[in-house]
Structure formats: structure tokens, C-alpha cells
Coordinates of C-alpha atoms and ligand atoms in Angstrom, one line a residue:
Chain F
X91 CA -38.1 -41.6 -62.9
X92 CA -39.5 -42.6 -59.6
X93 CA -43.1 -43.0 -59.0
X94 CA -43.2 -40.5 -56.4
X95 CA -41.8 -37.8 -58.8
X96 CA -44.2 -38.7 -61.3
X97 CA -47.1 -38.3 -58.7
X98 CA -45.6 -35.0 -57.6
X99 CA -45.4 -33.7 -61.2
X100 CA -49.1 -34.8 -61.8
X101 CA -50.3 -33.1 -58.6
X102 CA -48.3 -30.0 -59.2
X103 CA -49.5 -29.8 -62.8
X104 CA -53.3 -30.2 -61.8
X105 CA -52.8 -27.6 -59.0
X106 CA -51.4 -25.2 -61.5
X107 CA -54.3 -25.8 -63.9
X108 CA -56.9 -25.2 -61.0
X109 CA -55.0 -22.0 -60.1
X110 CA -55.3 -20.7 -63.6
X111 CA -58.9 -21.5 -64.1
X112 CA -59.8 -19.0 -66.5
X113 CA -57.0 -19.7 -68.8
X114 CA -57.5 -23.4 -68.4
X115 CA -61.0 -23.2 -69.3
X116 CA -60.4 -21.1 -72.4
X117 CA -57.7 -23.4 -73.7
X118 CA -59.9 -26.5 -73.0
X119 CA -62.8 -24.7 -75.0
X120 CA -60.6 -24.0 -78.0
X121 CA -59.0 -27.6 -78.1
X122 CA -62.6 -29.1 -77.5
X123 CA -64.3 -27.1 -80.2
X124 CA -61.5 -27.9 -82.8
X125 CA -61.5 -31.5 -82.1
X126 CA -65.2 -31.6 -82.0
X127 CA -65.1 -30.8 -85.7
X128 CA -63.0 -33.8 -86.3
X129 CA -64.9 -36.0 -84.0
X130 CA -68.3 -35.2 -85.6
X131 CA -66.8 -35.7 -89.1
X132 CA -65.6 -39.1 -88.1
X133 CA -69.1 -39.8 -86.5
X134 CA -70.9 -38.6 -89.6
X135 CA -68.8 -40.7 -91.9
X136 CA -69.0 -43.9 -89.9
X137 CA -72.9 -43.5 -89.6
X138 CA -73.3 -42.6 -93.2
X139 CA -71.3 -45.7 -94.3
X140 CA -73.3 -47.9 -92.1
X141 CA -76.6 -46.5 -93.1
X142 CA -75.7 -46.8 -96.7
X143 CA -74.5 -50.4 -96.3
X144 CA -77.7 -51.2 -94.5
X145 CA -80.1 -49.5 -97.1
X146 CA -78.2 -50.2 -100.2
X147 CA -81.1 -52.1 -101.6
X148 CA -83.8 -51.7 -99.3
X149 CA -84.7 -54.8 -97.5
X150 CA -82.5 -57.1 -99.9
X151 CA -79.2 -58.7 -99.0
X152 CA -77.4 -60.7 -101.5
X153 CA -75.5 -63.6 -99.8
X154 CA -72.7 -65.0 -102.0
X155 CA -70.9 -68.3 -101.8
X156 CA -67.5 -69.2 -102.9
X157 CA -66.6 -69.9 -106.5
X158 CA -66.4 -73.7 -106.1
X159 CA -69.7 -73.8 -103.9
X160 CA -72.2 -76.3 -105.3
X161 CA -75.8 -75.0 -105.7
X162 CA -76.7 -77.5 -103.0
X163 CA -75.0 -75.5 -100.5
X164 CA -77.2 -72.3 -101.4
X165 CA -80.4 -74.5 -101.5
X166 CA -79.6 -75.8 -98.0
X167 CA -79.1 -72.4 -96.5
X168 CA -82.1 -70.9 -98.1
X169 CA -84.1 -73.7 -96.6
X170 CA -82.8 -72.8 -93.2
X171 CA -83.2 -69.1 -93.6
X172 CA -86.9 -69.2 -94.7
X173 CA -87.8 -70.2 -90.9
X174 CA -85.8 -67.5 -89.4
X175 CA -87.5 -64.5 -87.6
X176 CA -87.6 -61.2 -89.6
X177 CA -86.9 -63.0 -93.0
X178 CA -89.8 -62.4 -95.5
X179 CA -88.4 -64.5 -98.4
X180 CA -85.5 -66.1 -99.8
X181 CA -84.6 -66.8 -103.5
X182 CA -81.9 -69.1 -104.7
X183 CA -80.0 -67.9 -107.8
X184 CA -78.1 -70.8 -109.1
X185 CA -74.8 -70.5 -110.6
X186 CA -76.1 -71.1 -114.2
X187 CA -79.0 -68.8 -113.6
X188 CA -76.7 -66.0 -112.6
X189 CA -74.9 -66.5 -115.6
X190 CA -78.0 -66.3 -117.9
X191 CA -79.4 -63.3 -116.0
X192 CA -76.0 -61.5 -116.6
X193 CA -76.2 -62.3 -120.4
X194 CA -79.7 -61.3 -120.6
X195 CA -78.8 -57.9 -119.3
X196 CA -75.6 -57.6 -121.3
X197 CA -76.0 -59.8 -124.5
X198 CA -72.9 -58.0 -126.1
X199 CA -70.8 -59.5 -123.3
X200 CA -71.5 -63.1 -124.2
X201 CA -68.3 -63.7 -126.0
X202 CA -66.2 -62.4 -123.3
X203 CA -68.1 -64.6 -120.7
X204 CA -67.7 -67.7 -123.0
X205 CA -64.0 -67.4 -122.8
X206 CA -63.9 -67.5 -119.1
X207 CA -62.7 -70.9 -117.6
X208 CA -63.9 -70.2 -114.1
X209 CA -67.5 -69.4 -113.5
X210 CA -67.5 -65.7 -112.3
X211 CA -71.3 -66.0 -111.4
X212 CA -71.2 -68.2 -108.2
X213 CA -74.6 -69.2 -106.7
X214 CA -76.1 -66.6 -104.3
X215 CA -79.3 -66.0 -102.4
X216 CA -81.4 -62.8 -102.3
X217 CA -82.8 -62.5 -98.8
X218 CA -85.6 -60.1 -98.2
X219 CA -86.1 -58.8 -94.8
X220 CA -89.5 -58.3 -93.3
X221 CA -90.6 -54.6 -93.4
X222 CA -91.0 -54.2 -89.7
X223 CA -87.6 -55.3 -88.8
X224 CA -85.7 -52.3 -87.2
X225 CA -82.3 -51.1 -88.4
X226 CA -80.2 -52.5 -85.6
X227 CA -81.8 -55.9 -86.1
X228 CA -81.0 -55.7 -89.8
X229 CA -77.4 -55.2 -89.2
X230 CA -77.3 -58.3 -86.9
X231 CA -79.2 -60.2 -89.5
X232 CA -76.6 -59.2 -91.9
X233 CA -73.7 -60.0 -89.7
X234 CA -75.3 -63.5 -89.0
X235 CA -75.7 -64.1 -92.9
X236 CA -72.0 -63.4 -93.2
X237 CA -71.2 -66.0 -90.4
X238 CA -72.9 -68.8 -92.2
X239 CA -70.9 -71.7 -93.5
X240 CA -69.7 -71.2 -97.1
X241 CA -70.7 -67.6 -97.3
X242 CA -68.1 -65.3 -98.6
X243 CA -69.9 -61.9 -99.0
X244 CA -73.1 -60.2 -98.1
X245 CA -74.0 -57.3 -100.2
X246 CA -76.8 -54.8 -100.7
X247 CA -75.0 -53.1 -103.5
X248 CA -76.1 -50.3 -106.0
X249 CA -74.3 -47.5 -107.7
X250 CA -75.5 -44.7 -105.4
X251 CA -74.6 -47.0 -102.6
X252 CA -71.0 -47.1 -103.8
X253 CA -71.0 -43.4 -104.4
X254 CA -72.4 -42.8 -101.0
X255 CA -69.7 -45.1 -99.4
X256 CA -67.1 -43.1 -101.3
X257 CA -68.5 -39.9 -99.9
X258 CA -68.4 -41.6 -96.5
X259 CA -64.8 -42.4 -97.1
X260 CA -64.0 -38.8 -98.1
X261 CA -65.7 -37.4 -95.0
X262 CA -63.7 -39.7 -92.9
X263 CA -60.5 -38.7 -94.5
X264 CA -61.3 -35.2 -94.0
X265 CA -62.0 -35.8 -90.3
X266 CA -58.6 -37.4 -89.9
X267 CA -56.9 -34.7 -91.7
X268 CA -58.8 -32.1 -89.6
X269 CA -57.6 -34.0 -86.5
X270 CA -54.1 -33.8 -87.5
X271 CA -54.3 -30.0 -88.4
X272 CA -56.2 -29.4 -85.1
X273 CA -53.5 -31.2 -83.3
X274 CA -51.1 -28.6 -84.6
X275 CA -53.4 -25.9 -83.4
X276 CA -53.7 -27.5 -80.0
X277 CA -49.9 -27.6 -79.8
X278 CA -49.8 -23.8 -80.3
X279 CA -52.6 -23.2 -77.9
X280 CA -50.8 -25.3 -75.2
X281 CA -47.5 -23.7 -75.9
X282 CA -49.2 -20.3 -75.3
X283 CA -50.9 -21.5 -72.2
X284 CA -47.5 -23.0 -71.0
X285 CA -45.6 -19.7 -71.7
X286 CA -48.2 -17.7 -69.6
X287 CA -47.9 -20.4 -66.8
X288 CA -44.1 -20.1 -66.9
X289 CA -44.3 -16.3 -66.8
X290 CA -46.5 -16.3 -63.7
X291 CA -44.2 -18.7 -62.0
X292 CA -41.1 -17.1 -63.2
X293 CA -39.6 -16.2 -59.8
X294 CA -40.6 -19.5 -58.3
X295 CA -38.9 -21.4 -61.0
X296 CA -35.7 -19.1 -60.8
X297 CA -35.5 -20.1 -56.9
X298 CA -36.2 -23.8 -57.6
X299 CA -33.5 -23.8 -60.3
X300 CA -30.8 -22.1 -58.3
X301 CA -31.1 -24.4 -55.2
X302 CA -30.9 -27.4 -57.5
X303 CA -34.3 -28.9 -58.1
X304 CA -34.0 -31.4 -60.9
X305 CA -35.2 -30.4 -64.2
X306 CA -38.0 -33.0 -64.4
X307 CA -39.3 -31.6 -61.1
X308 CA -39.5 -28.2 -62.5
X309 CA -40.6 -28.7 -66.1
X310 CA -42.8 -32.0 -65.4
X311 CA -45.7 -30.2 -64.1
X312 CA -45.8 -28.1 -67.2
X313 CA -45.9 -31.1 -69.3
X314 CA -48.7 -32.7 -67.2
X315 CA -50.7 -29.4 -67.8
X316 CA -50.3 -29.9 -71.6
X317 CA -51.1 -33.4 -71.7
X318 CA -54.2 -32.8 -69.4
X319 CA -55.3 -29.9 -71.7
X320 CA -54.9 -32.0 -74.7
X321 CA -56.4 -35.2 -73.6
X322 CA -59.2 -33.3 -71.8
X323 CA -60.0 -31.4 -75.1
X324 CA -60.2 -34.7 -77.0
X325 CA -62.2 -36.4 -74.6
X326 CA -64.7 -33.5 -74.2
X327 CA -65.0 -33.6 -78.1
X328 CA -65.8 -37.3 -77.7
X329 CA -68.4 -36.4 -75.3
X330 CA -69.9 -33.9 -77.6
X331 CA -69.9 -36.6 -80.4
X332 CA -71.7 -39.1 -78.0
X333 CA -74.2 -36.4 -77.2
X334 CA -74.9 -35.9 -80.9
X335 CA -75.3 -39.6 -81.3
X336 CA -77.6 -39.9 -78.3
X337 CA -79.7 -37.2 -79.8
X338 CA -79.9 -38.6 -83.2
X339 CA -80.8 -42.0 -81.8
X340 CA -83.6 -40.5 -79.7
X341 CA -84.8 -38.7 -82.8
X342 CA -84.7 -41.9 -84.8
X343 CA -86.7 -43.8 -82.3
X344 CA -89.3 -41.2 -82.2
X345 CA -89.8 -40.8 -85.9
X346 CA -90.4 -44.0 -87.8
X347 CA -89.2 -42.3 -91.0
X348 CA -85.7 -42.2 -89.7
X349 CA -85.7 -45.9 -89.2
X350 CA -83.5 -46.4 -92.0
X351 CA -80.5 -44.9 -90.1
X352 CA -77.9 -47.3 -88.9
X353 CA -76.6 -45.3 -85.9
X354 CA -73.5 -46.1 -83.9
X355 CA -71.3 -44.0 -81.6
X356 CA -67.8 -43.0 -82.4
X357 CA -65.7 -46.2 -82.7
X358 CA -62.9 -46.9 -80.3
X359 CA -60.3 -46.5 -83.1
X360 CA -61.4 -43.0 -83.8
X361 CA -61.6 -42.1 -80.1
X362 CA -58.0 -43.4 -79.8
X363 CA -56.8 -41.4 -82.7
X364 CA -58.2 -38.2 -81.4
X365 CA -56.8 -38.7 -77.9
X366 CA -53.4 -39.6 -79.3
X367 CA -53.3 -36.5 -81.5
X368 CA -54.3 -34.3 -78.6
X369 CA -52.1 -35.8 -76.1
X370 CA -49.1 -35.7 -78.6
X371 CA -50.0 -32.1 -79.2
X372 CA -50.3 -31.1 -75.5
X373 CA -47.0 -32.7 -74.7
X374 CA -45.3 -31.1 -77.7
X375 CA -46.7 -27.8 -76.9
X376 CA -45.5 -27.8 -73.4
X377 CA -42.1 -29.3 -74.0
X378 CA -41.4 -26.8 -76.8
X379 CA -41.9 -23.8 -74.5
X380 CA -40.3 -25.3 -71.4
X381 CA -37.3 -26.3 -73.6
X382 CA -36.9 -22.6 -74.8
X383 CA -37.1 -21.6 -71.3
X384 CA -34.7 -24.0 -70.0
X385 CA -32.2 -22.8 -72.6
X386 CA -32.7 -19.3 -71.3
X387 CA -31.3 -20.2 -67.9
Chain Y
X414 CA -14.1 -28.8 -51.1
X415 CA -13.6 -25.3 -52.9
X416 CA -10.6 -24.2 -55.0
X417 CA -10.4 -21.0 -56.9
X418 CA -7.4 -20.7 -59.1
X419 CA -6.6 -17.5 -60.6
X420 CA -10.3 -16.4 -60.9
X421 CA -11.2 -13.2 -62.7
X422 CA -14.8 -12.3 -63.2
X423 CA -15.8 -9.6 -65.6
X424 CA -19.6 -8.9 -65.7
X425 CA -21.2 -7.8 -69.1
X426 CA -21.0 -4.2 -68.6
X427 CA -17.2 -4.5 -68.3
X428 CA -17.4 -4.4 -64.3
X429 CA -14.5 -6.4 -63.0
X430 CA -15.9 -8.0 -59.9
X431 CA -13.0 -10.2 -59.0
X432 CA -9.2 -10.1 -60.1
X433 CA -7.1 -13.0 -60.1
X434 CA -8.5 -14.7 -56.9
X435 CA -7.1 -18.0 -55.6
X436 CA -7.9 -19.7 -52.4
X437 CA -8.8 -23.1 -51.1
X438 CA -11.3 -24.1 -48.5
X439 CA -10.8 -27.7 -47.4
X440 CA -13.6 -30.1 -46.8
X441 CA -15.1 -29.5 -43.3
X442 CA -13.6 -26.0 -43.2
X443 CA -15.3 -22.9 -41.7
X444 CA -14.4 -19.4 -43.3
X445 CA -15.7 -15.9 -43.3
X446 CA -15.7 -14.1 -46.6
X447 CA -15.3 -10.1 -45.9
X448 CA -14.8 -6.9 -47.5
X449 CA -16.7 -3.7 -48.3
X450 CA -19.8 -3.6 -50.4
X451 CA -19.0 -4.2 -54.0
X452 CA -15.9 -6.0 -53.2
X453 CA -17.1 -9.3 -54.9
X454 CA -18.4 -11.5 -51.9
X455 CA -21.7 -12.4 -53.7
X456 CA -19.8 -13.0 -56.8
X457 CA -17.5 -15.4 -55.1
X458 CA -20.6 -17.4 -53.9
X459 CA -22.4 -17.3 -57.3
X460 CA -19.2 -18.7 -58.9
X461 CA -19.4 -21.6 -56.3
X462 CA -23.0 -22.5 -57.0
X463 CA -22.3 -22.0 -60.6
X464 CA -24.9 -19.2 -61.1
X465 CA -21.9 -17.4 -62.8
X466 CA -18.9 -18.7 -64.6
X467 CA -15.4 -17.3 -64.2
X468 CA -14.1 -15.2 -67.1
X469 CA -10.6 -16.5 -66.5
X470 CA -9.4 -19.2 -64.0
X471 CA -11.1 -22.2 -62.7
X472 CA -13.5 -22.8 -59.8
X473 CA -13.5 -26.4 -58.5
X474 CA -16.1 -27.5 -56.1
X475 CA -16.1 -31.0 -54.6
X476 CA -13.2 -32.0 -56.8
X477 CA -15.1 -31.0 -60.1
X478 CA -14.5 -28.0 -62.4
X479 CA -17.8 -26.3 -62.2
X480 CA -17.3 -25.1 -65.9
X481 CA -17.3 -28.8 -67.0
X482 CA -20.6 -29.7 -65.5
X483 CA -23.8 -30.6 -67.4
X484 CA -27.0 -29.1 -66.3
X485 CA -28.1 -32.1 -64.4
X486 CA -24.7 -32.3 -62.7
X487 CA -25.0 -28.6 -61.7
X488 CA -28.4 -29.3 -60.2
X489 CA -27.0 -32.3 -58.2
X490 CA -24.2 -30.2 -57.1
X491 CA -26.6 -27.5 -55.8
X492 CA -28.6 -29.9 -53.9
X493 CA -25.7 -30.9 -51.9
X494 CA -25.3 -27.4 -50.8
X495 CA -27.4 -25.1 -48.6
X496 CA -27.5 -21.6 -49.9
X497 CA -28.6 -18.5 -48.0
X498 CA -29.1 -15.7 -50.5
X499 CA -28.4 -12.0 -49.8
X500 CA -31.9 -11.2 -51.2
X501 CA -33.5 -14.2 -49.4
X502 CA -35.2 -15.7 -52.5
X503 CA -38.2 -17.2 -50.8
X504 CA -41.0 -18.2 -53.1
X505 CA -43.6 -15.6 -52.5
X506 CA -46.6 -17.8 -53.4
X507 CA -45.6 -20.6 -51.1
X508 CA -45.9 -20.7 -47.5
X509 CA -43.1 -21.2 -45.0
X510 CA -43.3 -25.1 -45.0
X511 CA -43.3 -25.3 -48.7
X512 CA -40.4 -23.0 -49.1
X513 CA -38.2 -24.9 -46.5
X514 CA -39.0 -28.4 -48.0
X515 CA -39.6 -28.1 -51.7
X516 CA -36.0 -29.2 -52.3
X517 CA -36.6 -32.2 -50.0
X518 CA -39.7 -32.9 -51.9
X519 CA -37.8 -32.8 -55.3
X520 CA -35.2 -35.3 -53.7
X521 CA -38.1 -37.7 -53.0
X522 CA -38.7 -37.2 -49.3
X523 CA -42.0 -38.3 -48.1
X524 CA -44.4 -35.6 -46.6
X525 CA -44.1 -37.0 -43.2
X526 CA -40.3 -37.0 -43.2
X527 CA -40.5 -33.4 -44.7
X528 CA -42.8 -32.3 -41.9
X529 CA -40.5 -33.6 -39.4
X530 CA -37.4 -32.1 -41.0
X531 CA -39.3 -28.7 -41.3
X532 CA -40.3 -28.6 -37.8
X533 CA -36.8 -29.4 -36.6
X534 CA -35.1 -26.7 -38.6
X535 CA -37.9 -24.0 -38.0
X536 CA -37.7 -24.7 -34.5
X537 CA -33.9 -24.1 -34.3
X538 CA -34.7 -20.6 -35.9
X539 CA -37.8 -20.0 -33.6
X540 CA -40.4 -20.0 -36.3
X541 CA -41.9 -23.3 -35.9
X542 CA -45.3 -21.7 -35.2
X543 CA -45.2 -20.0 -38.6
X544 CA -45.2 -22.8 -41.0
X545 CA -48.2 -21.8 -42.7
X546 CA -47.4 -18.1 -43.2
X547 CA -46.6 -16.7 -46.5
X548 CA -43.3 -14.9 -46.9
X549 CA -44.9 -11.5 -47.1
X550 CA -46.6 -12.1 -43.7
X551 CA -43.2 -12.3 -42.0
X552 CA -40.7 -9.6 -40.9
X553 CA -37.5 -9.0 -42.8
X554 CA -35.4 -10.9 -40.1
X555 CA -38.0 -13.6 -39.9
X556 CA -37.9 -14.2 -43.8
X557 CA -34.2 -14.4 -43.3
X558 CA -34.4 -17.2 -40.8
X559 CA -36.8 -19.1 -43.2
X560 CA -34.1 -18.7 -45.8
X561 CA -31.6 -20.1 -43.3
X562 CA -33.9 -23.0 -42.3
X563 CA -34.2 -23.9 -45.9
X564 CA -30.6 -23.9 -46.4
X565 CA -29.9 -26.3 -43.6
X566 CA -32.9 -28.4 -44.0
X567 CA -31.3 -31.0 -46.5
X568 CA -28.1 -31.4 -44.3
X569 CA -25.9 -30.0 -46.9
X570 CA -22.3 -30.9 -47.5
X571 CA -21.5 -27.2 -48.1
X572 CA -23.2 -24.3 -46.6
X573 CA -22.9 -20.9 -48.5
X574 CA -24.5 -17.9 -46.5
X575 CA -24.5 -14.4 -48.0
X576 CA -24.9 -11.8 -45.1
X577 CA -27.2 -14.3 -43.2
X578 CA -27.3 -12.1 -40.0
X579 CA -27.9 -8.9 -41.9
X580 CA -31.3 -8.3 -40.7
X581 CA -31.0 -10.0 -37.3
X582 CA -30.2 -8.5 -33.8
X583 CA -27.1 -9.9 -31.9
X584 CA -29.0 -12.3 -30.0
X585 CA -30.5 -13.9 -33.1
X586 CA -27.3 -13.8 -34.9
X587 CA -25.7 -15.8 -32.3
X588 CA -28.5 -18.3 -32.4
X589 CA -28.0 -18.6 -36.2
X590 CA -24.3 -18.9 -35.8
X591 CA -24.8 -21.8 -33.3
X592 CA -27.0 -23.6 -35.9
X593 CA -24.0 -23.2 -38.3
X594 CA -21.6 -24.4 -35.8
X595 CA -23.7 -27.4 -35.1
X596 CA -23.9 -28.4 -38.7
X597 CA -20.3 -27.7 -39.1
X598 CA -19.7 -30.1 -36.1
X599 CA -21.5 -32.8 -38.3
X600 CA -18.9 -32.3 -41.1
X601 CA -20.5 -29.5 -43.2
X602 CA -18.1 -27.1 -45.0
X603 CA -19.1 -23.5 -44.3
X604 CA -18.5 -20.2 -45.9
X605 CA -20.2 -17.1 -44.8
X606 CA -20.0 -13.7 -46.4
X607 CA -20.6 -11.0 -43.8
X608 CA -19.8 -7.5 -42.8
X609 CA -20.6 -8.0 -39.3
X610 CA -17.3 -7.3 -37.1
X611 CA -19.3 -8.8 -34.2
X612 CA -19.3 -12.1 -35.7
X613 CA -15.7 -12.0 -36.8
X614 CA -14.7 -11.2 -33.3
X615 CA -16.8 -13.6 -31.6
X616 CA -16.1 -16.6 -33.9
X617 CA -12.4 -16.5 -34.7
X618 CA -12.2 -18.5 -37.9
X619 CA -10.4 -18.1 -41.1
X620 CA -11.1 -15.0 -43.0
X621 CA -11.0 -14.4 -46.7
X622 CA -11.0 -10.6 -47.1
X623 CA -11.8 -9.1 -50.5
X624 CA -10.9 -5.5 -51.5
X625 CA -12.1 -4.4 -55.0
X626 CA -12.2 -7.7 -56.3
X627 CA -8.8 -8.9 -54.8
X628 CA -8.1 -11.2 -52.1
X629 CA -5.9 -9.3 -49.4
X630 CA -4.6 -9.8 -45.9
X631 CA -5.0 -6.0 -45.4
X632 CA -7.8 -5.3 -43.2
X633 CA -8.5 -8.6 -41.8
X634 CA -6.7 -7.9 -38.6
X635 CA -8.4 -4.6 -38.2
X636 CA -12.0 -6.2 -38.8
X637 CA -11.3 -9.1 -36.7
X638 CA -10.0 -6.9 -34.0
X639 CA -13.4 -5.0 -34.1
X640 CA -12.4 -1.9 -36.1
X641 CA -15.0 -0.3 -38.2
X642 CA -16.6 -2.2 -40.9
X643 CA -16.4 -0.6 -44.1
Ligands
ATP1766 N1 -24.9 -9.1 -62.8 C1 -24.0 -8.0 -62.6 N2 -23.9 -7.4 -63.7 C2 -23.0 -6.4 -63.7 N3 -22.2 -6.2 -62.6 C3 -22.5 -6.9 -61.5 C4 -23.4 -7.8 -61.5 N4 -23.5 -8.4 -60.1 C5 -22.5 -7.7 -59.4 N5 -22.0 -6.8 -60.3 C6 -20.9 -5.9 -59.9 O1 -19.8 -6.6 -59.3 C7 -19.2 -6.0 -58.2 C8 -19.2 -7.0 -57.0 O2 -20.5 -7.3 -56.6 P1 -20.8 -8.3 -55.5 O3 -22.4 -8.4 -55.5 O4 -20.1 -9.6 -55.5 O5 -20.4 -7.5 -54.3 P2 -20.5 -7.8 -52.7 O6 -19.2 -7.9 -52.1 O7 -21.4 -8.8 -52.4 O8 -21.2 -6.4 -52.1 P3 -22.4 -6.3 -51.1 O9 -21.6 -6.3 -49.7 O10 -22.8 -5.0 -51.3 O11 -23.4 -7.5 -51.2 C9 -20.1 -4.8 -58.0 O12 -19.3 -3.7 -58.3 C10 -21.3 -5.0 -58.6 O13 -21.9 -3.6 -59.1
MG1767 MG1 -23.4 -9.2 -51.7

């Protein structure tokens, strides 16, 4: 397909959308609304997970080292961290001590623990963050801790934390499923729009057909219409989620009580997911209808 | 260029429009298709550009059996033809310029070249000043001239014209025939369906005469001699 033909299809498709403004707006609205549900679910899930991870045990991160790590490595990092901005205190929990702590809490497990050859209680640090540190800075701090040499995990773990994370995953899955379901709905909407568009241009298409216009020239603009409607809807839904994110961020800045929130916009992967769903839906909706119409010729 | 072999065309309601029609029009030929209303002239043309298929027999265009062509091949074949439809078939929502040039556009001709071409053919039919008019803003004869301009704009290998001068006065008819003659001179094969005895008299060309769906010799001399057209 030549570039010129593609350009022609795009300009014809856009022109047709412009001519049918009312219909275009209605279709866009429906697609946007449906995809917004999915976008907001993904946004909520992401932010819930981030917030939970950040606040799992308020102000305390546990920094774990590898199984083979000597205590000295933990002590050395603790020494360096104590001088760092935003850190209130650092406690070193040595390998042996971690084991003792565990046994003190669960004495009935002692037999089991004695059987273990490898030490399941590697040394770790308990890093307490200063209260004044804002949530964004906490996240940075956490990431920085994870990047330190010898560190294998940074946790702020609790049972409710895990449950909330599970909930966040559930919401995320629901958001993805909704995205797929709404893609189907968008397919039908676009198919309907294409059908109307075809009907209003039926005479024109019949003439083009009979004087030999290539199929791509005739049906291309309809596919462009479908893609634009689909992608437009998804991008508007993204914009809506961005608006919600901005609103929440502003609210969190104004109210210190909301400082615990770890807020982030929709990640690129989610945006990509929504846009691909909608583009596929738009293309499929248009092609389906155009194909039916072409068979009638 | 065109070969009909034993072509019979029966429409859905059982109307037999053509009966066992055979003829050959060579490449670069020029022929009139005549006959009374309902004799099957338009049907012959429709079979050539494959809007209809023969019920029996075969239609060959440019060496290919039109029934054996895939959709894309039919479209390609049609693009090599210029067709003037009996009912005009202009696109009502597009202006004269677009009507004349959209096939050129589909063929990838740039806007500049299309403008040049449109101006050229519209000048020949005396409508270069109406490029931006919509079909409904034109008279019947003017619309017909736009349809003719569209048919010749792409320099077709084959020109099919169905009553191209039906709405035109003698003077304009002669001018249109001059256009056809000119492109015939450049090698285009031409087949014109017409009632107009004046054209047959003035331009002594081969005549394919249809009566009630059959190709006959009867009446040809009469029509060519200027007798009453049926
Ligand atoms: N789509 C159709 N369905 C049924 N019958 C048709 C159809 N098209 C044409 N016919 C019939 O076929 C016969 C030939 O029609 P055709 O249009 O070929 O005639 P024509 O010679 O072009 O006539 P005219 O000079 O009036 O244009 C007519 O009897 C017509 O009624
Ligand atoms: Mg006719």
C-alpha cells in the first residue's frame, strides 16, 4: 500500500468523522466512558498497591541481605545509613539474633528450625524513616535501599498489607477484564457507526465501486474512522484518569492527613493496554461491517 | 477488446434481456450499439464492465473472461475503462472537480496533476468554470457532460457510453462526439449505445443493432439512413 493511499484514507476518514460530528461525539462518549471504568480501576489498583507497600509498617523498612551475607555487611550499611537525610534510626538484626527472635515468638517451632541446614534468618536492618519525610521521598528512599550492595529485598510487610496487596491485584485484574469486555462493546459501537456511515454514503460508494475504485480506497476511510474512534476513546479515558490523579495529588498536598498516599498516574503499560484494546476494537468493528457490505456487492 | 460468445442474460424476474448474442469488437475499434428501448443495450454494457454476469455464454474483455476475475481484477479492469452511465451516476455530495477526479485520486495521481487533468477535460466539455459546483446545481445536459469528462479523464483503453448525448442539443452532441473521436484517435476502443439517428448518419461507423435482446442486421440500414428511430 502506497503512502499516498494511506494518507488519502486517513484524510477521508477524518473528514467523514467531521461530517458526522454528532454521531462521532456520541460514539466517542460511549467508548470513553466505558474505557474510563477500566482506566480508573487500573489507576486505583496501582495506587493502592503503592500506598500499601509504602505504609506496610509505617515508617519502618526491613532491609534484607542474602543468605550468605556476613553480619559485617549489614553493620557497614547501617553505619552509612545513619548519616543519611530522612532516616531517624537504623537497627541491625544479626543472623543469630533473627533466629532467636523467631524462636522466642514461636517456641514450638524450635525442632524444625534446628533441622535446617541453611540459615533461613539472614541478617537485616530495620530502618526507621523520619516522620517529616513525605511519601514520594519515602519511595525514593526505599528504592535507594534496594540498590545498595548486598541487599536482596526491602520489605514493609504485615498481614493486612498482604491482604490489601491482594485486593489491589484483584482490582487490577478486574480493570483488565473490564478493558477486554469494553473492547467488545467498543467493537459493537464502532460497527454501528460504520453501518450508519456506510448507509449515508451508499450512493457514493456504489459509484466508486462501479468505476473501479480499489477496495482499500473505498473501505480504508471507514477503518480509519474506527481506529480514530477507538484510540480517541481510550486516550480520553486516559486523560480522565490523569485528571483524577491530578485531583487526588492536589488534595493530598493540601491535607497532611493524606500524606500517606503513594500517588502515581496510570503506568505506560496500562495506557498501552487500553489503547491497544480500543484500536483493535475499532479496527475490528469497522472491518466487520465493511466486509459485510462488500460481500453484498 | 470485447468478445461476446452466445451470451444470454436473464434477469431475476425472468426477463430475458439478451438472447444468444455474439460479437467481437477489436482493439481500437469504434461501434454504435443501437436498438429500441428495452432491447438490451445497457445490459450489454453492464456485462462488459461486469456489473452483471451472463446467464449463458461468455464475455471476454481485454482477453479475459469477466466471470473468472477476482474482485480486485474486476476493479482494475474497470479502472481501464471510461464509462458514461445512462443515469449519470455522479456523486451528489461531491463537486464537479471531485466527481471527475476521484478515480484518478484512487490511482494515486497527485492533486496538481488531477487539477490539470480535470481542467483539460472540463474545458473540452465546456464546463471548466463549474469545477466547484455540485451536480444538483447543474442542468441535466451539464451533468451529462461532467459524466463524460469523468469517463475520459483517465485516458481509458475502452470507453463505454450509454446514451451520452441523450440530453444534449445537436451542437453539443457533435462536440462530445469530437472528444470521443479524439481519444479514439489515440487508440481507445469505443462503444456507444445510442438512439440518436443523427449520430449514426453523421458518423458512419459499425453498428450493432439489438431487437428484443437479439443482435440483428434488420433496421440498421434504416436507422443509419436516418429513418425514424424507434
Ligand atoms: N435489473 C433488472 N432486473 C430485471 N429486468 C431488467 C433489469 N435491468 C433491465 N431489465 C430488463 O431488461 C431489458 C433490457 O434492458 P436494458 O436496460 O438493457 O435496455 P436498453 O436497451 O438499455 O433500453 P433503453 O434504451 O430504454 O435504455 C428490459 O426489458 C428491462 O426491463
Ligand atoms: Mg439503456
